[in-house]
Amino acid sequence: MIVCKSPSEIERMRAANALVADVLAELGAMVAPGVTTKDLDAAAERRVRERGAEPAFKGYRGYPATLCASVNEEVVHGIPSARRLVEGDIVSLDMGVKLNGFFGDSAITVAVGDVSDDVRRLLRVTEEALERGIGQAQAGGRISDIGHAIQQHVEGQGFSVVREFVGHGIGASLHEEPQIANYGEPGRGPRLAEGMVLAIEPMVNMGRPAVKVLADGWTAVTRDGSLSAHFEHTVAVTKSGPLVLTRAASRVR
Ligand code: MF3
Ligand code: CO
């Protein structure tokens, strides 16, 4: 069952989502050589609690932190640690929070200092793929139109889409129906309707699409060791089109 939200519920979801956007922007600006992923996690948790919200991931199926911080070949669900970022790394920062009874969820991938043109292109294409997926979040369309648009863009640029993890509905729960694959044929799955709120989150590998989970039970890495990027937004399907709830405050439209 897909839970649709009323316009006033979507308004109430803004707080959690704006908080996620603000904190991720702040963490992105903190990323620099020498910073540990634990430093980023501590800053994230402090900010979230200061604003009266709760981390959504901490304690979720035993996950130990506020942030997922996935470096280089780590795809998603990297656990913050004493690892220091070094120039040339990329780091994906994924965070969810609960505020006013609703969840928000978003992710960005950030370069640490200077990276090669190819790496810059990986980040750009992944973010563009997310934007193309968001463009399909229109009432009357189908769920799989989103993943199709993402896959077309990513593969057209010579990168690959991770199959093992998907986006999801979001609202009073972090993970709601429907699941949103980042690949597939268009025109399949449930019809998109006004009031659906979707966390769309492409994960894109520079090399092959296959991933595996490390012995910590969380960290997903590319099997071929290639770099991986992840961008995510929480998006409401409205009468007037997709409304991105996790854009940084000045950019909500
Ligand atoms: N953005 C991911 C998701 O929505 C992160 C979940 S991490 C977990 O599924 F720790 F909560 F599992
Ligand atoms: Co998510």
mmCIF file of C-alpha atoms and ligand atoms in Angstrom:
data_model
loop_
_atom_site.group_PDB
_atom_site.id
_atom_site.type_symbol
_atom_site.label_atom_id
_atom_site.label_comp_id
_atom_site.label_asym_id
_atom_site.label_seq_id
_atom_site.Cartn_x
_atom_site.Cartn_y
_atom_site.Cartn_z
ATOM 1 C CA MET A 1 0.000 0.000 0.000
ATOM 2 C CA ILE A 2 1.323 3.426 -0.970
ATOM 3 C CA VAL A 3 0.450 6.143 1.569
ATOM 4 C CA CYS A 4 -0.404 9.440 -0.155
ATOM 5 C CA LYS A 5 0.083 12.640 1.819
ATOM 6 C CA SER A 6 -2.338 15.583 1.842
ATOM 7 C CA PRO A 7 -0.999 19.029 0.883
ATOM 8 C CA SER A 8 -0.910 19.960 4.582
ATOM 9 C CA GLU A 9 1.028 16.793 5.440
ATOM 10 C CA ILE A 10 3.515 17.631 2.690
ATOM 11 C CA GLU A 11 3.860 21.087 4.268
ATOM 12 C CA ARG A 12 4.560 19.368 7.597
ATOM 13 C CA MET A 13 7.210 17.199 5.918
ATOM 14 C CA ARG A 14 9.151 20.313 4.934
ATOM 15 C CA ALA A 15 10.739 20.725 8.374
ATOM 16 C CA ALA A 16 12.483 17.333 8.468
ATOM 17 C CA ASN A 17 13.550 17.632 4.860
ATOM 18 C CA ALA A 18 14.837 21.212 5.103
ATOM 19 C CA LEU A 19 16.864 20.156 8.129
ATOM 20 C CA VAL A 20 18.455 17.310 6.154
ATOM 21 C CA ALA A 21 19.275 19.751 3.340
ATOM 22 C CA ASP A 22 20.834 22.284 5.702
ATOM 23 C CA VAL A 23 22.943 19.721 7.564
ATOM 24 C CA LEU A 24 24.188 18.043 4.376
ATOM 25 C CA ALA A 25 25.197 21.450 2.974
ATOM 26 C CA GLU A 26 27.093 22.148 6.163
ATOM 27 C CA LEU A 27 28.790 18.719 6.140
ATOM 28 C CA GLY A 28 29.688 19.130 2.471
ATOM 29 C CA ALA A 29 31.462 22.376 3.340
ATOM 30 C CA MET A 30 33.374 20.597 6.151
ATOM 31 C CA VAL A 31 34.789 17.955 3.814
ATOM 32 C CA ALA A 32 38.552 18.479 3.434
ATOM 33 C CA PRO A 33 41.770 16.470 3.644
ATOM 34 C CA GLY A 34 42.411 15.391 7.262
ATOM 35 C CA VAL A 35 38.758 15.364 8.339
ATOM 36 C CA THR A 36 37.541 11.967 9.593
ATOM 37 C CA THR A 37 34.153 10.538 8.706
ATOM 38 C CA LYS A 38 33.509 10.305 12.459
ATOM 39 C CA ASP A 39 34.021 14.115 12.695
ATOM 40 C CA LEU A 40 31.318 14.516 10.054
ATOM 41 C CA ASP A 41 28.995 12.105 11.885
ATOM 42 C CA ALA A 42 29.471 13.924 15.200
ATOM 43 C CA ALA A 43 28.699 17.289 13.569
ATOM 44 C CA ALA A 44 25.631 15.802 11.892
ATOM 45 C CA GLU A 45 24.214 14.339 15.098
ATOM 46 C CA ARG A 46 24.868 17.567 17.046
ATOM 47 C CA ARG A 47 23.070 19.720 14.434
ATOM 48 C CA VAL A 48 20.114 17.327 14.135
ATOM 49 C CA ARG A 49 19.529 17.163 17.897
ATOM 50 C CA GLU A 50 20.059 20.942 18.309
ATOM 51 C CA ARG A 51 17.100 21.452 16.023
ATOM 52 C CA GLY A 52 14.905 19.065 17.996
ATOM 53 C CA ALA A 53 15.028 16.250 15.488
ATOM 54 C CA GLU A 54 16.175 12.630 15.728
ATOM 55 C CA PRO A 55 18.621 10.802 13.494
ATOM 56 C CA ALA A 56 16.657 8.286 11.421
ATOM 57 C CA PHE A 57 19.413 5.786 10.701
ATOM 58 C CA LYS A 58 20.890 5.451 14.207
ATOM 59 C CA GLY A 59 19.438 2.239 15.657
ATOM 60 C CA TYR A 60 17.676 1.355 12.396
ATOM 61 C CA ARG A 61 18.284 -2.420 12.161
ATOM 62 C CA GLY A 62 21.229 -1.786 14.507
ATOM 63 C CA TYR A 63 22.947 0.837 12.307
ATOM 64 C CA PRO A 64 25.359 2.648 14.681
ATOM 65 C CA ALA A 65 25.515 6.248 13.375
ATOM 66 C CA THR A 66 23.601 9.344 12.231
ATOM 67 C CA LEU A 67 25.378 9.496 8.895
ATOM 68 C CA CYS A 68 26.354 7.008 6.247
ATOM 69 C CA ALA A 69 29.776 8.069 4.926
ATOM 70 C CA SER A 70 30.939 6.002 1.958
ATOM 71 C CA VAL A 71 34.433 6.690 0.603
ATOM 72 C CA ASN A 72 35.634 5.943 -2.969
ATOM 73 C CA GLU A 73 34.651 2.327 -3.874
ATOM 74 C CA GLU A 74 32.176 2.253 -0.993
ATOM 75 C CA VAL A 75 28.715 2.548 -2.544
ATOM 76 C CA VAL A 76 26.392 3.138 0.434
ATOM 77 C CA HIS A 77 26.059 2.461 4.172
ATOM 78 C CA GLY A 78 29.692 3.207 5.043
ATOM 79 C CA ILE A 79 30.005 3.439 8.831
ATOM 80 C CA PRO A 80 31.727 6.632 10.065
ATOM 81 C CA SER A 81 35.204 5.875 11.441
ATOM 82 C CA ALA A 82 38.577 7.390 12.304
ATOM 83 C CA ARG A 83 39.522 7.208 8.608
ATOM 84 C CA ARG A 84 40.899 10.546 7.462
ATOM 85 C CA LEU A 85 39.810 11.809 4.090
ATOM 86 C CA VAL A 86 42.689 12.540 1.731
ATOM 87 C CA GLU A 87 42.956 14.763 -1.318
ATOM 88 C CA GLY A 88 41.492 12.950 -4.332
ATOM 89 C CA ASP A 89 38.929 10.916 -2.373
ATOM 90 C CA ILE A 90 35.209 11.163 -2.949
ATOM 91 C CA VAL A 91 32.774 10.725 -0.057
ATOM 92 C CA SER A 92 29.029 10.091 -0.171
ATOM 93 C CA LEU A 93 27.120 11.537 2.794
ATOM 94 C CA ASP A 94 23.642 10.079 3.348
ATOM 95 C CA MET A 95 21.410 11.209 6.207
ATOM 96 C CA GLY A 96 17.816 10.803 7.349
ATOM 97 C CA VAL A 97 16.037 12.531 10.229
ATOM 98 C CA LYS A 98 12.642 12.477 11.918
ATOM 99 C CA LEU A 99 10.947 15.748 12.898
ATOM 100 C CA ASN A 100 7.255 16.553 13.548
ATOM 101 C CA GLY A 101 6.351 12.913 12.941
ATOM 102 C CA PHE A 102 7.841 12.749 9.456
ATOM 103 C CA PHE A 103 11.098 11.595 7.920
ATOM 104 C CA GLY A 104 13.406 13.307 5.425
ATOM 105 C CA ASP A 105 16.252 11.582 3.552
ATOM 106 C CA SER A 106 18.933 12.887 1.198
ATOM 107 C CA ALA A 107 22.481 12.179 0.049
ATOM 108 C CA ILE A 108 25.291 14.009 -1.722
ATOM 109 C CA THR A 109 28.717 12.948 -2.989
ATOM 110 C CA VAL A 110 31.561 15.391 -2.485
ATOM 111 C CA ALA A 111 35.113 15.513 -3.855
ATOM 112 C CA VAL A 112 37.926 15.937 -1.321
ATOM 113 C CA GLY A 113 40.149 18.651 -2.791
ATOM 114 C CA ASP A 114 41.177 18.121 -6.404
ATOM 115 C CA VAL A 115 39.941 15.067 -8.311
ATOM 116 C CA SER A 116 40.429 14.031 -11.932
ATOM 117 C CA ASP A 117 38.059 15.141 -14.713
ATOM 118 C CA ASP A 118 36.674 11.576 -14.934
ATOM 119 C CA VAL A 119 35.792 11.567 -11.246
ATOM 120 C CA ARG A 120 34.203 15.003 -11.545
ATOM 121 C CA ARG A 121 32.140 13.612 -14.428
ATOM 122 C CA LEU A 122 31.007 10.639 -12.302
ATOM 123 C CA LEU A 123 29.634 13.047 -9.684
ATOM 124 C CA ARG A 124 28.021 15.306 -12.265
ATOM 125 C CA VAL A 125 26.360 12.457 -14.175
ATOM 126 C CA THR A 126 25.003 10.880 -10.980
ATOM 127 C CA GLU A 127 23.458 14.181 -9.887
ATOM 128 C CA GLU A 128 22.074 14.765 -13.379
ATOM 129 C CA ALA A 129 20.589 11.244 -13.356
ATOM 130 C CA LEU A 130 18.855 12.055 -10.068
ATOM 131 C CA GLU A 131 17.447 15.251 -11.636
ATOM 132 C CA ARG A 132 16.176 13.282 -14.644
ATOM 133 C CA GLY A 133 14.531 10.775 -12.317
ATOM 134 C CA ILE A 134 12.926 13.624 -10.376
ATOM 135 C CA GLY A 135 11.619 14.986 -13.684
ATOM 136 C CA GLN A 136 9.584 11.769 -14.058
ATOM 137 C CA ALA A 137 7.922 12.117 -10.632
ATOM 138 C CA GLN A 138 4.694 13.314 -12.273
ATOM 139 C CA ALA A 139 1.128 12.284 -11.478
ATOM 140 C CA GLY A 140 -0.143 9.966 -14.219
ATOM 141 C CA GLY A 141 3.270 8.455 -14.965
ATOM 142 C CA ARG A 142 4.521 5.105 -13.668
ATOM 143 C CA ILE A 143 7.103 4.338 -10.980
ATOM 144 C CA SER A 144 9.484 2.661 -13.424
ATOM 145 C CA ASP A 145 9.663 5.829 -15.560
ATOM 146 C CA ILE A 146 11.946 7.211 -12.848
ATOM 147 C CA GLY A 147 14.476 4.373 -12.942
ATOM 148 C CA HIS A 148 14.350 4.223 -16.714
ATOM 149 C CA ALA A 149 15.315 7.890 -17.010
ATOM 150 C CA ILE A 150 18.142 7.382 -14.512
ATOM 151 C CA GLN A 151 19.536 4.304 -16.278
ATOM 152 C CA GLN A 152 19.374 5.904 -19.734
ATOM 153 C CA HIS A 153 21.423 8.877 -18.615
ATOM 154 C CA VAL A 154 23.984 6.891 -16.607
ATOM 155 C CA GLU A 155 24.641 4.201 -19.213
ATOM 156 C CA GLY A 156 24.642 6.783 -22.018
ATOM 157 C CA GLN A 157 27.613 8.364 -20.237
ATOM 158 C CA GLY A 158 29.458 5.025 -19.901
ATOM 159 C CA PHE A 159 28.823 4.427 -16.189
ATOM 160 C CA SER A 160 26.702 1.726 -14.520
ATOM 161 C CA VAL A 161 23.713 1.648 -12.173
ATOM 162 C CA VAL A 162 23.722 -0.375 -8.931
ATOM 163 C CA ARG A 163 20.834 -2.879 -8.847
ATOM 164 C CA GLU A 164 20.944 -4.121 -5.233
ATOM 165 C CA PHE A 165 19.674 -0.950 -3.552
ATOM 166 C CA VAL A 166 16.598 1.079 -4.405
ATOM 167 C CA GLY A 167 14.799 4.295 -3.538
ATOM 168 C CA HIS A 168 11.596 4.227 -1.534
ATOM 169 C CA GLY A 169 8.428 5.943 -0.431
ATOM 170 C CA ILE A 170 8.910 8.042 2.723
ATOM 171 C CA GLY A 171 6.629 9.743 5.239
ATOM 172 C CA ALA A 172 5.703 8.698 8.774
ATOM 173 C CA SER A 173 8.121 5.803 8.142
ATOM 174 C CA LEU A 174 11.631 6.035 6.693
ATOM 175 C CA HIS A 175 10.958 3.282 4.190
ATOM 176 C CA GLU A 176 7.487 3.008 2.677
ATOM 177 C CA GLU A 177 6.187 1.527 -0.532
ATOM 178 C CA PRO A 178 6.889 1.718 -3.393
ATOM 179 C CA GLN A 179 10.435 0.581 -4.069
ATOM 180 C CA ILE A 180 12.081 2.679 -6.767
ATOM 181 C CA ALA A 181 14.675 0.828 -8.825
ATOM 182 C CA ASN A 182 17.248 2.962 -10.617
ATOM 183 C CA TYR A 183 16.900 0.990 -13.865
ATOM 184 C CA GLY A 184 14.285 -0.751 -15.958
ATOM 185 C CA GLU A 185 11.682 -0.488 -18.694
ATOM 186 C CA PRO A 186 9.401 2.573 -18.592
ATOM 187 C CA GLY A 187 5.631 2.299 -18.048
ATOM 188 C CA ARG A 188 5.730 -0.406 -15.342
ATOM 189 C CA GLY A 189 4.655 -0.548 -11.722
ATOM 190 C CA PRO A 190 2.164 1.574 -9.778
ATOM 191 C CA ARG A 191 0.827 4.761 -11.327
ATOM 192 C CA LEU A 192 2.307 7.924 -9.793
ATOM 193 C CA ALA A 193 -0.299 10.010 -7.994
ATOM 194 C CA GLU A 194 -0.507 13.381 -6.281
ATOM 195 C CA GLY A 195 0.574 13.085 -2.632
ATOM 196 C CA MET A 196 3.178 10.364 -3.088
ATOM 197 C CA VAL A 197 6.484 11.268 -1.457
ATOM 198 C CA LEU A 198 9.501 9.444 -2.856
ATOM 199 C CA ALA A 199 13.163 9.177 -1.881
ATOM 200 C CA ILE A 200 14.906 8.810 -5.243
ATOM 201 C CA GLU A 201 18.526 7.695 -4.884
ATOM 202 C CA PRO A 202 20.685 6.550 -7.795
ATOM 203 C CA MET A 203 23.996 4.846 -6.988
ATOM 204 C CA VAL A 204 26.380 4.955 -9.954
ATOM 205 C CA ASN A 205 29.632 3.040 -10.457
ATOM 206 C CA MET A 206 32.490 4.056 -12.696
ATOM 207 C CA GLY A 207 33.080 0.398 -13.606
ATOM 208 C CA ARG A 208 30.861 -2.681 -13.377
ATOM 209 C CA PRO A 209 27.512 -2.543 -11.530
ATOM 210 C CA ALA A 210 28.105 -5.436 -9.090
ATOM 211 C CA VAL A 211 28.452 -4.734 -5.372
ATOM 212 C CA LYS A 212 29.129 -6.781 -2.239
ATOM 213 C CA VAL A 213 28.612 -6.092 1.470
ATOM 214 C CA LEU A 214 31.694 -6.163 3.736
ATOM 215 C CA ALA A 215 32.009 -8.261 6.910
ATOM 216 C CA ASP A 216 30.742 -5.338 9.039
ATOM 217 C CA GLY A 217 27.319 -6.233 7.649
ATOM 218 C CA TRP A 218 26.736 -2.707 6.278
ATOM 219 C CA THR A 219 29.371 -1.263 3.968
ATOM 220 C CA ALA A 220 28.518 -1.970 0.339
ATOM 221 C CA VAL A 221 31.480 -1.721 -2.060
ATOM 222 C CA THR A 222 31.913 -2.155 -5.800
ATOM 223 C CA ARG A 223 33.159 -5.669 -6.615
ATOM 224 C CA ASP A 224 35.641 -4.323 -9.147
ATOM 225 C CA GLY A 225 36.946 -1.630 -6.773
ATOM 226 C CA SER A 226 35.783 1.189 -9.056
ATOM 227 C CA LEU A 227 34.556 4.482 -7.602
ATOM 228 C CA SER A 228 30.870 4.947 -6.795
ATOM 229 C CA ALA A 229 28.669 8.029 -6.322
ATOM 230 C CA HIS A 230 25.247 8.485 -4.675
ATOM 231 C CA PHE A 231 22.796 11.389 -4.737
ATOM 232 C CA GLU A 232 19.345 11.341 -3.136
ATOM 233 C CA HIS A 233 16.399 13.708 -2.760
ATOM 234 C CA THR A 234 13.016 13.395 -1.082
ATOM 235 C CA VAL A 235 10.426 14.499 -3.636
ATOM 236 C CA ALA A 236 6.657 15.067 -3.391
ATOM 237 C CA VAL A 237 4.434 14.402 -6.408
ATOM 238 C CA THR A 238 2.131 17.456 -6.573
ATOM 239 C CA LYS A 239 -0.498 18.890 -8.918
ATOM 240 C CA SER A 240 2.120 21.290 -10.196
ATOM 241 C CA GLY A 241 4.852 18.659 -10.666
ATOM 242 C CA PRO A 242 7.715 17.281 -8.575
ATOM 243 C CA LEU A 243 8.471 19.263 -5.408
ATOM 244 C CA VAL A 244 11.983 18.579 -4.082
ATOM 245 C CA LEU A 245 11.717 18.817 -0.296
ATOM 246 C CA THR A 246 15.452 18.366 0.371
ATOM 247 C CA ARG A 247 16.826 21.257 -1.679
ATOM 248 C CA ALA A 248 18.909 23.701 0.371
ATOM 249 C CA ALA A 249 16.497 26.312 1.849
ATOM 250 C CA SER A 250 17.031 29.042 -0.736
ATOM 251 C CA ARG A 251 16.479 26.600 -3.574
ATOM 252 C CA VAL A 252 13.169 24.886 -2.721
ATOM 253 C CA ARG A 253 10.967 25.031 -5.811
HETATM 254 N N1 MF3 B 1 19.292 6.460 2.300
HETATM 255 C C1 MF3 B 1 19.371 5.061 2.670
HETATM 256 C C2 MF3 B 1 17.978 4.505 2.674
HETATM 257 O O1 MF3 B 1 17.073 5.249 2.609
HETATM 258 C C3 MF3 B 1 20.081 4.913 3.948
HETATM 259 C C4 MF3 B 1 19.598 3.924 4.927
HETATM 260 S S1 MF3 B 1 20.883 3.613 6.011
HETATM 261 C C5 MF3 B 1 20.308 2.821 7.376
HETATM 262 O O2 MF3 B 1 17.744 3.351 2.675
HETATM 263 F F1 MF3 B 1 21.241 2.885 8.227
HETATM 264 F F2 MF3 B 1 19.252 3.432 7.829
HETATM 265 F F3 MF3 B 1 19.997 1.614 7.058
HETATM 266 CO CO CO B 2 16.857 6.654 1.257
#
